[in-house]
C-alpha cells in the first residue's frame, strides 16, 4: 500500500485513547518510551483538574478551565500540533504553508470576480 496511510501520528492516537478511557483527567503531553517490531509505547501525562494541589498551583491551573477539556481530540497537545503543521515559529513562517509553491502561486495569480 503506497498511498493509503493514516494521517495522524501514533503518539496522538495514544493520547486520544488514554483521554477516552480517563475522561475525568486532562491530557497534558506524552513522550515515547520504547518500541518493538509491532508496537510503539508512549507515556501520557495526565492531570487531575479537581485536585487541590493542581487548582492552587499557578503554573498548571490553566488546565482546570473547561476550555481545555479533551485537548487531545482537538489537536492541542504537542503531538497534535506537530501533525497539524504548527511547529514552525518566527517571521514569515506563514509563507511556507501549505507549501512554498502554492503560496507563490497564490500571490502571483490574478484572481478577478466574475460579476
mmCIF file of N, CA and C in Angstrom:
data_model
loop_
_atom_site.group_PDB
_atom_site.id
_atom_site.type_symbol
_atom_site.label_atom_id
_atom_site.label_comp_id
_atom_site.label_asym_id
_atom_site.label_seq_id
_atom_site.Cartn_x
_atom_site.Cartn_y
_atom_site.Cartn_z
ATOM 1 N N UNK A 1 0.857 -1.173 0.000
ATOM 2 C CA UNK A 1 0.000 0.000 0.000
ATOM 3 C C UNK A 1 0.897 1.227 0.000
ATOM 4 N N UNK A 2 0.769 2.015 -1.043
ATOM 5 C CA UNK A 2 1.688 3.123 -1.211
ATOM 6 C C UNK A 2 1.114 4.454 -0.749
ATOM 7 N N UNK A 3 -0.159 4.683 -0.995
ATOM 8 C CA UNK A 3 -0.723 5.997 -0.761
ATOM 9 C C UNK A 3 -1.718 6.055 0.385
ATOM 10 N N UNK A 4 -2.309 4.925 0.778
ATOM 11 C CA UNK A 4 -3.291 4.941 1.858
ATOM 12 C C UNK A 4 -2.576 4.838 3.195
ATOM 13 N N UNK A 5 -2.340 5.972 3.804
ATOM 14 C CA UNK A 5 -1.651 5.986 5.087
ATOM 15 C C UNK A 5 -2.478 6.772 6.085
ATOM 16 N N UNK A 6 -2.353 6.384 7.329
ATOM 17 C CA UNK A 6 -3.068 7.076 8.397
ATOM 18 C C UNK A 6 -2.481 8.469 8.567
ATOM 19 N N UNK A 7 -3.344 9.467 8.668
ATOM 20 C CA UNK A 7 -2.876 10.850 8.639
ATOM 21 C C UNK A 7 -2.197 11.296 9.922
ATOM 22 N N UNK A 8 -2.643 10.787 11.057
ATOM 23 C CA UNK A 8 -2.072 11.258 12.320
ATOM 24 C C UNK A 8 -0.976 10.321 12.798
ATOM 25 N N UNK A 9 -0.125 10.832 13.685
ATOM 26 C CA UNK A 9 0.954 10.001 14.204
ATOM 27 C C UNK A 9 0.458 9.147 15.367
ATOM 28 N N UNK A 10 1.195 8.107 15.671
ATOM 29 C CA UNK A 10 0.774 7.150 16.693
ATOM 30 C C UNK A 10 0.759 7.769 18.085
ATOM 31 N N UNK A 11 1.582 8.780 18.288
ATOM 32 C CA UNK A 11 1.613 9.430 19.593
ATOM 33 C C UNK A 11 0.289 10.138 19.882
ATOM 34 N N UNK A 12 -0.274 10.804 18.888
ATOM 35 C CA UNK A 12 -1.560 11.469 19.101
ATOM 36 C C UNK A 12 -2.687 10.454 19.252
ATOM 37 N N UNK A 13 -2.569 9.300 18.597
ATOM 38 C CA UNK A 13 -3.561 8.235 18.762
ATOM 39 C C UNK A 13 -3.514 7.697 20.188
ATOM 40 N N UNK A 14 -2.306 7.529 20.714
ATOM 41 C CA UNK A 14 -2.160 7.055 22.095
ATOM 42 C C UNK A 14 -2.764 8.055 23.077
ATOM 43 N N UNK A 15 -2.523 9.337 22.854
ATOM 44 C CA UNK A 15 -3.107 10.362 23.726
ATOM 45 C C UNK A 15 -4.626 10.329 23.660
ATOM 46 N N UNK A 16 -5.164 10.143 22.468
ATOM 47 C CA UNK A 16 -6.616 10.123 22.319
ATOM 48 C C UNK A 16 -7.226 8.933 23.031
ATOM 49 N N UNK A 17 -6.604 7.773 22.922
ATOM 50 C CA UNK A 17 -7.146 6.572 23.576
ATOM 51 C C UNK A 17 -7.121 6.703 25.084
ATOM 52 N N UNK A 18 -6.035 7.238 25.615
ATOM 53 C CA UNK A 18 -5.951 7.432 27.062
ATOM 54 C C UNK A 18 -6.977 8.467 27.516
ATOM 55 N N UNK A 19 -7.169 9.519 26.726
ATOM 56 C CA UNK A 19 -8.144 10.544 27.075
ATOM 57 C C UNK A 19 -9.572 10.041 27.082
ATOM 58 N N UNK A 20 -9.865 9.061 26.220
ATOM 59 C CA UNK A 20 -11.203 8.497 26.207
ATOM 60 C C UNK A 20 -11.433 7.583 27.405
ATOM 61 N N UNK A 21 -10.404 6.844 27.810
ATOM 62 C CA UNK A 21 -10.541 5.932 28.951
ATOM 63 C C UNK A 21 -10.624 6.726 30.257
ATOM 64 N N UNK A 22 -9.762 7.733 30.398
ATOM 65 C CA UNK A 22 -9.723 8.544 31.618
ATOM 66 C C UNK A 22 -10.389 9.889 31.331
ATOM 67 N N UNK A 23 -11.700 9.905 31.291
ATOM 68 C CA UNK A 23 -12.431 11.108 30.908
ATOM 69 C C UNK A 23 -12.365 12.221 31.918
ATOM 70 N N UNK A 24 -12.094 11.890 33.190
ATOM 71 C CA UNK A 24 -12.055 12.927 34.214
ATOM 72 C C UNK A 24 -10.695 13.604 34.311
ATOM 73 N N UNK A 25 -9.711 13.113 33.592
ATOM 74 C CA UNK A 25 -8.366 13.691 33.629
ATOM 75 C C UNK A 25 -8.095 14.443 32.332
ATOM 76 N N UNK A 26 -7.148 15.377 32.382
ATOM 77 C CA UNK A 26 -6.772 16.145 31.191
ATOM 78 C C UNK A 26 -5.412 15.666 30.709
ATOM 79 N N UNK A 27 -5.276 15.521 29.398
ATOM 80 C CA UNK A 27 -4.008 15.102 28.805
ATOM 81 C C UNK A 27 -3.114 16.330 28.678
ATOM 82 N N UNK A 28 -1.951 16.266 29.320
ATOM 83 C CA UNK A 28 -1.012 17.377 29.252
ATOM 84 C C UNK A 28 -0.046 17.193 28.092
ATOM 85 N N UNK A 29 0.591 16.027 28.024
ATOM 86 C CA UNK A 29 1.578 15.762 26.978
ATOM 87 C C UNK A 29 1.877 14.278 26.972
ATOM 88 N N UNK A 30 2.800 13.862 26.133
ATOM 89 C CA UNK A 30 3.216 12.466 26.084
ATOM 90 C C UNK A 30 4.627 12.388 25.542
ATOM 91 N N UNK A 31 5.255 11.248 25.738
ATOM 92 C CA UNK A 31 6.592 11.041 25.184
ATOM 93 C C UNK A 31 6.801 9.560 24.899
ATOM 94 N N UNK A 32 7.691 9.296 23.974
ATOM 95 C CA UNK A 32 7.995 7.945 23.524
ATOM 96 C C UNK A 32 8.794 7.213 24.591
ATOM 97 N N UNK A 33 8.485 5.930 24.787
ATOM 98 C CA UNK A 33 9.236 5.130 25.752
ATOM 99 C C UNK A 33 10.082 4.100 25.034
ATOM 100 N N UNK A 34 9.410 3.166 24.340
ATOM 101 C CA UNK A 34 10.131 2.056 23.709
ATOM 102 C C UNK A 34 9.279 1.557 22.548
ATOM 103 N N UNK A 35 9.897 0.822 21.659
ATOM 104 C CA UNK A 35 9.147 0.215 20.569
ATOM 105 C C UNK A 35 9.780 -1.116 20.211
ATOM 106 N N UNK A 36 8.950 -1.997 19.675
ATOM 107 C CA UNK A 36 9.462 -3.253 19.133
ATOM 108 C C UNK A 36 9.019 -3.327 17.680
ATOM 109 N N UNK A 37 9.031 -4.519 17.105
ATOM 110 C CA UNK A 37 8.716 -4.634 15.688
ATOM 111 C C UNK A 37 7.236 -4.391 15.389
ATOM 112 N N UNK A 38 6.389 -4.460 16.404
ATOM 113 C CA UNK A 38 4.958 -4.323 16.184
ATOM 114 C C UNK A 38 4.378 -3.061 16.804
ATOM 115 N N UNK A 39 4.795 -2.717 18.014
ATOM 116 C CA UNK A 39 4.142 -1.651 18.770
ATOM 117 C C UNK A 39 5.114 -0.542 19.134
ATOM 118 N N UNK A 40 4.548 0.638 19.338
ATOM 119 C CA UNK A 40 5.271 1.748 19.952
ATOM 120 C C UNK A 40 4.573 2.066 21.266
ATOM 121 N N UNK A 41 5.343 2.325 22.294
ATOM 122 C CA UNK A 41 4.794 2.600 23.614
ATOM 123 C C UNK A 41 5.098 4.047 23.993
ATOM 124 N N UNK A 42 4.060 4.746 24.439
ATOM 125 C CA UNK A 42 4.182 6.134 24.858
ATOM 126 C C UNK A 42 3.678 6.264 26.280
ATOM 127 N N UNK A 43 4.282 7.184 27.015
ATOM 128 C CA UNK A 43 3.786 7.514 28.334
ATOM 129 C C UNK A 43 3.046 8.840 28.228
ATOM 130 N N UNK A 44 1.803 8.843 28.686
ATOM 131 C CA UNK A 44 0.946 10.022 28.570
ATOM 132 C C UNK A 44 0.811 10.659 29.949
ATOM 133 N N UNK A 45 1.071 11.951 30.029
ATOM 134 C CA UNK A 45 0.986 12.676 31.295
ATOM 135 C C UNK A 45 -0.433 13.215 31.438
ATOM 136 N N UNK A 46 -1.100 12.799 32.516
ATOM 137 C CA UNK A 46 -2.470 13.218 32.785
ATOM 138 C C UNK A 46 -2.503 14.103 34.021
ATOM 139 N N UNK A 47 -3.430 15.039 34.040
ATOM 140 C CA UNK A 47 -3.577 15.966 35.159
ATOM 141 C C UNK A 47 -5.011 15.878 35.664
ATOM 142 N N UNK A 48 -5.162 15.791 36.988
ATOM 143 C CA UNK A 48 -6.488 15.766 37.598
ATOM 144 C C UNK A 48 -6.916 17.209 37.899
ATOM 145 N N UNK A 49 -7.886 17.749 37.155
ATOM 146 C CA UNK A 49 -8.244 19.157 37.374
ATOM 147 C C UNK A 49 -8.989 19.414 38.669
ATOM 148 N N UNK A 50 -9.500 18.385 39.313
ATOM 149 C CA UNK A 50 -10.225 18.584 40.564
ATOM 150 C C UNK A 50 -9.326 18.467 41.789
ATOM 151 N N UNK A 51 -8.049 18.168 41.607
ATOM 152 C CA UNK A 51 -7.133 18.036 42.733
ATOM 153 C C UNK A 51 -6.751 19.420 43.265
ATOM 154 N N UNK A 52 -6.715 19.535 44.591
ATOM 155 C CA UNK A 52 -6.466 20.845 45.205
ATOM 156 C C UNK A 52 -5.078 21.385 44.879
ATOM 157 N N UNK A 53 -4.089 20.493 44.806
ATOM 158 C CA UNK A 53 -2.731 20.951 44.511
ATOM 159 C C UNK A 53 -2.632 21.522 43.103
ATOM 160 N N UNK A 54 -3.366 20.942 42.166
ATOM 161 C CA UNK A 54 -3.370 21.448 40.792
ATOM 162 C C UNK A 54 -4.105 22.785 40.719
ATOM 163 N N UNK A 55 -5.212 22.895 41.430
ATOM 164 C CA UNK A 55 -6.022 24.120 41.381
ATOM 165 C C UNK A 55 -5.298 25.310 42.021
ATOM 166 N N UNK A 56 -4.435 25.037 43.003
ATOM 167 C CA UNK A 56 -3.730 26.118 43.695
ATOM 168 C C UNK A 56 -2.451 26.537 42.982
ATOM 169 N N UNK A 57 -1.840 25.619 42.238
ATOM 170 C CA UNK A 57 -0.556 25.897 41.602
ATOM 171 C C UNK A 57 -0.760 26.818 40.397
ATOM 172 N N UNK A 58 -0.132 27.981 40.429
ATOM 173 C CA UNK A 58 -0.347 28.970 39.370
ATOM 174 C C UNK A 58 0.265 28.543 38.045
ATOM 175 N N UNK A 59 1.228 27.619 38.068
ATOM 176 C CA UNK A 59 1.867 27.223 36.812
ATOM 177 C C UNK A 59 1.047 26.232 36.007
ATOM 178 N N UNK A 60 0.159 25.489 36.673
ATOM 179 C CA UNK A 60 -0.577 24.430 35.971
ATOM 180 C C UNK A 60 -2.085 24.618 36.049
ATOM 181 N N UNK A 61 -2.584 25.580 36.826
ATOM 182 C CA UNK A 61 -4.033 25.666 36.998
ATOM 183 C C UNK A 61 -4.764 26.199 35.772
ATOM 184 N N UNK A 62 -4.054 26.555 34.710
ATOM 185 C CA UNK A 62 -4.719 26.929 33.458
ATOM 186 C C UNK A 62 -5.493 25.752 32.878
ATOM 187 N N UNK A 63 -5.046 24.521 33.193
ATOM 188 C CA UNK A 63 -5.669 23.330 32.602
ATOM 189 C C UNK A 63 -6.996 23.001 33.283
ATOM 190 N N UNK A 64 -7.316 23.693 34.376
ATOM 191 C CA UNK A 64 -8.545 23.428 35.117
ATOM 192 C C UNK A 64 -9.768 23.963 34.375
ATOM 193 N N UNK A 65 -9.595 25.050 33.628
ATOM 194 C CA UNK A 65 -10.750 25.683 32.984
ATOM 195 C C UNK A 65 -11.374 24.761 31.932
ATOM 196 N N UNK A 66 -12.685 24.862 31.741
ATOM 197 C CA UNK A 66 -13.393 23.911 30.864
ATOM 198 C C UNK A 66 -12.985 23.966 29.394
ATOM 199 N N UNK A 67 -12.308 25.042 28.972
ATOM 200 C CA UNK A 67 -11.891 25.113 27.570
ATOM 201 C C UNK A 67 -10.867 24.041 27.228
ATOM 202 N N UNK A 68 -10.177 23.548 28.230
ATOM 203 C CA UNK A 68 -9.114 22.584 27.985
ATOM 204 C C UNK A 68 -9.580 21.140 28.101
ATOM 205 N N UNK A 69 -10.884 20.918 28.093
ATOM 206 C CA UNK A 69 -11.379 19.540 28.100
ATOM 207 C C UNK A 69 -11.056 18.891 26.761
ATOM 208 N N UNK A 70 -10.524 17.718 26.816
ATOM 209 C CA UNK A 70 -10.193 16.894 25.632
ATOM 210 C C UNK A 70 -9.350 17.667 24.626
ATOM 211 N N UNK A 71 -8.235 18.188 25.104
ATOM 212 C CA UNK A 71 -7.278 18.857 24.230
ATOM 213 C C UNK A 71 -6.748 17.898 23.176
ATOM 214 N N UNK A 72 -6.613 16.615 23.554
ATOM 215 C CA UNK A 72 -6.019 15.618 22.647
ATOM 216 C C UNK A 72 -6.908 15.340 21.447
ATOM 217 N N UNK A 73 -8.223 15.522 21.609
ATOM 218 C CA UNK A 73 -9.137 15.267 20.495
ATOM 219 C C UNK A 73 -9.123 16.417 19.490
ATOM 220 N N UNK A 74 -8.712 17.592 19.934
ATOM 221 C CA UNK A 74 -8.727 18.765 19.063
ATOM 222 C C UNK A 74 -7.347 19.144 18.547
ATOM 223 N N UNK A 75 -6.353 18.302 18.838
ATOM 224 C CA UNK A 75 -5.013 18.557 18.314
ATOM 225 C C UNK A 75 -4.300 19.704 18.993
ATOM 226 N N UNK A 76 -4.481 19.852 20.308
ATOM 227 C CA UNK A 76 -3.856 20.955 21.036
ATOM 228 C C UNK A 76 -2.647 20.518 21.842
ATOM 229 N N UNK A 77 -2.350 19.223 21.895
ATOM 230 C CA UNK A 77 -1.132 18.771 22.556
ATOM 231 C C UNK A 77 0.025 18.889 21.573
ATOM 232 N N UNK A 78 1.226 18.607 22.034
ATOM 233 C CA UNK A 78 2.401 18.764 21.179
ATOM 234 C C UNK A 78 2.346 17.827 19.981
ATOM 235 N N UNK A 79 1.863 16.594 20.201
ATOM 236 C CA UNK A 79 1.775 15.641 19.093
ATOM 237 C C UNK A 79 0.742 16.077 18.068
ATOM 238 N N UNK A 80 -0.385 16.611 18.541
ATOM 239 C CA UNK A 80 -1.416 17.081 17.628
ATOM 240 C C UNK A 80 -0.989 18.310 16.849
ATOM 241 N N UNK A 81 -0.269 19.227 17.499
ATOM 242 C CA UNK A 81 0.210 20.415 16.815
ATOM 243 C C UNK A 81 1.234 20.059 15.752
ATOM 244 N N UNK A 82 2.070 19.080 16.051
ATOM 245 C CA UNK A 82 3.067 18.656 15.070
ATOM 246 C C UNK A 82 2.387 18.073 13.844
ATOM 247 N N UNK A 83 1.335 17.292 14.073
ATOM 248 C CA UNK A 83 0.607 16.699 12.958
ATOM 249 C C UNK A 83 -0.107 17.762 12.131
ATOM 250 N N UNK A 84 -0.572 18.819 12.773
ATOM 251 C CA UNK A 84 -1.272 19.890 12.067
ATOM 252 C C UNK A 84 -0.315 20.858 11.392
ATOM 253 N N UNK A 85 0.989 20.671 11.587
ATOM 254 C CA UNK A 85 1.968 21.522 10.930
ATOM 255 C C UNK A 85 2.167 22.852 11.599
ATOM 256 N N UNK A 86 2.033 22.894 12.927
ATOM 257 C CA UNK A 86 2.128 24.159 13.654
ATOM 258 C C UNK A 86 3.409 24.263 14.470
ATOM 259 N N UNK A 87 4.456 23.548 14.090
ATOM 260 C CA UNK A 87 5.668 23.553 14.898
ATOM 261 C C UNK A 87 6.591 24.706 14.547
ATOM 262 N N UNK A 88 6.419 25.308 13.370
ATOM 263 C CA UNK A 88 7.305 26.389 12.970
ATOM 264 C C UNK A 88 6.993 27.679 13.692
ATOM 265 N N UNK A 89 8.009 28.511 13.857
ATOM 266 C CA UNK A 89 7.830 29.792 14.517
ATOM 267 C C UNK A 89 8.580 30.849 13.732
ATOM 268 N N UNK A 90 8.305 32.081 14.064
ATOM 269 C CA UNK A 90 9.118 33.162 13.550
ATOM 270 C C UNK A 90 8.498 33.927 12.403
ATOM 271 N N UNK A 91 9.221 34.952 12.008
ATOM 272 C CA UNK A 91 8.807 35.867 10.953
ATOM 273 C C UNK A 91 8.737 35.135 9.613
ATOM 274 N N UNK A 92 7.655 35.309 8.894
ATOM 275 C CA UNK A 92 7.427 34.749 7.556
ATOM 276 C C UNK A 92 7.264 33.243 7.524
ATOM 277 N N UNK A 93 6.991 32.594 8.664
ATOM 278 C CA UNK A 93 6.752 31.145 8.613
ATOM 279 C C UNK A 93 5.439 30.841 7.903
ATOM 280 N N UNK A 94 4.485 31.779 7.966
ATOM 281 C CA UNK A 94 3.188 31.539 7.345
ATOM 282 C C UNK A 94 3.293 31.456 5.826
ATOM 283 N N UNK A 95 4.399 31.928 5.270
ATOM 284 C CA UNK A 95 4.570 31.869 3.821
ATOM 285 C C UNK A 95 5.069 30.515 3.342
ATOM 286 N N UNK A 96 5.236 29.575 4.247
ATOM 287 C CA UNK A 96 5.685 28.245 3.840
ATOM 288 C C UNK A 96 4.572 27.216 3.880
ATOM 289 N N UNK A 97 3.364 27.609 4.312
ATOM 290 C CA UNK A 97 2.257 26.654 4.431
ATOM 291 C C UNK A 97 1.168 26.981 3.434
ATOM 292 N N UNK A 98 0.517 26.052 2.781
ATOM 293 C CA UNK A 98 0.719 24.619 2.831
ATOM 294 C C UNK A 98 1.978 24.164 2.113
ATOM 295 N N UNK A 99 2.454 24.940 1.141
ATOM 296 C CA UNK A 99 3.751 24.673 0.541
ATOM 297 C C UNK A 99 4.265 25.978 -0.055
ATOM 298 N N UNK A 100 5.560 26.050 -0.263
ATOM 299 C CA UNK A 100 6.125 27.280 -0.815
ATOM 300 C C UNK A 100 5.601 27.545 -2.220
ATOM 301 N N UNK A 101 5.433 26.475 -2.973
ATOM 302 C CA UNK A 101 4.952 26.630 -4.339
ATOM 303 C C UNK A 101 3.514 27.147 -4.374
ATOM 304 N N UNK A 102 2.652 26.600 -3.513
ATOM 305 C CA UNK A 102 1.259 27.049 -3.514
ATOM 306 C C UNK A 102 1.139 28.482 -3.020
ATOM 307 N N UNK A 103 1.977 28.890 -2.064
ATOM 308 C CA UNK A 103 1.948 30.268 -1.591
ATOM 309 C C UNK A 103 2.423 31.203 -2.699
ATOM 310 N N UNK A 104 3.471 30.816 -3.431
ATOM 311 C CA UNK A 104 3.949 31.617 -4.544
ATOM 312 C C UNK A 104 2.865 31.756 -5.605
ATOM 313 N N UNK A 105 2.207 30.649 -5.901
ATOM 314 C CA UNK A 105 1.157 30.661 -6.917
ATOM 315 C C UNK A 105 -0.012 31.544 -6.484
ATOM 316 N N UNK A 106 -0.384 31.481 -5.203
ATOM 317 C CA UNK A 106 -1.479 32.285 -4.689
ATOM 318 C C UNK A 106 -1.164 33.779 -4.786
ATOM 319 N N UNK A 107 0.090 34.134 -4.540
ATOM 320 C CA UNK A 107 0.467 35.537 -4.584
ATOM 321 C C UNK A 107 0.658 36.061 -5.998
ATOM 322 N N UNK A 108 0.938 35.189 -6.940
ATOM 323 C CA UNK A 108 1.266 35.619 -8.295
ATOM 324 C C UNK A 108 0.187 35.299 -9.322
ATOM 325 N N UNK A 109 -0.967 34.909 -8.875
ATOM 326 C CA UNK A 109 -2.081 34.641 -9.780
ATOM 327 C C UNK A 109 -3.119 35.737 -9.617
ATOM 328 N N UNK A 110 -3.535 36.307 -10.732
ATOM 329 C CA UNK A 110 -4.539 37.352 -10.704
ATOM 330 C C UNK A 110 -5.913 36.715 -10.637
ATOM 331 N N UNK A 111 -6.662 37.044 -9.604
ATOM 332 C CA UNK A 111 -7.994 36.480 -9.414
ATOM 333 C C UNK A 111 -9.021 37.594 -9.492
ATOM 334 N N UNK A 112 -9.871 37.554 -10.517
ATOM 335 C CA UNK A 112 -10.867 38.594 -10.709
ATOM 336 C C UNK A 112 -12.260 38.019 -10.475
ATOM 337 N N UNK A 113 -13.139 38.828 -9.894
ATOM 338 C CA UNK A 113 -14.507 38.409 -9.683
ATOM 339 C C UNK A 113 -15.239 38.380 -11.016
ATOM 340 N N UNK A 114 -16.144 37.431 -11.174
ATOM 341 C CA UNK A 114 -16.811 37.304 -12.455
ATOM 342 C C UNK A 114 -17.867 38.383 -12.678
ATOM 343 N N UNK A 115 -18.626 38.693 -11.641
ATOM 344 C CA UNK A 115 -19.686 39.692 -11.791
ATOM 345 C C UNK A 115 -19.481 40.808 -10.792
#
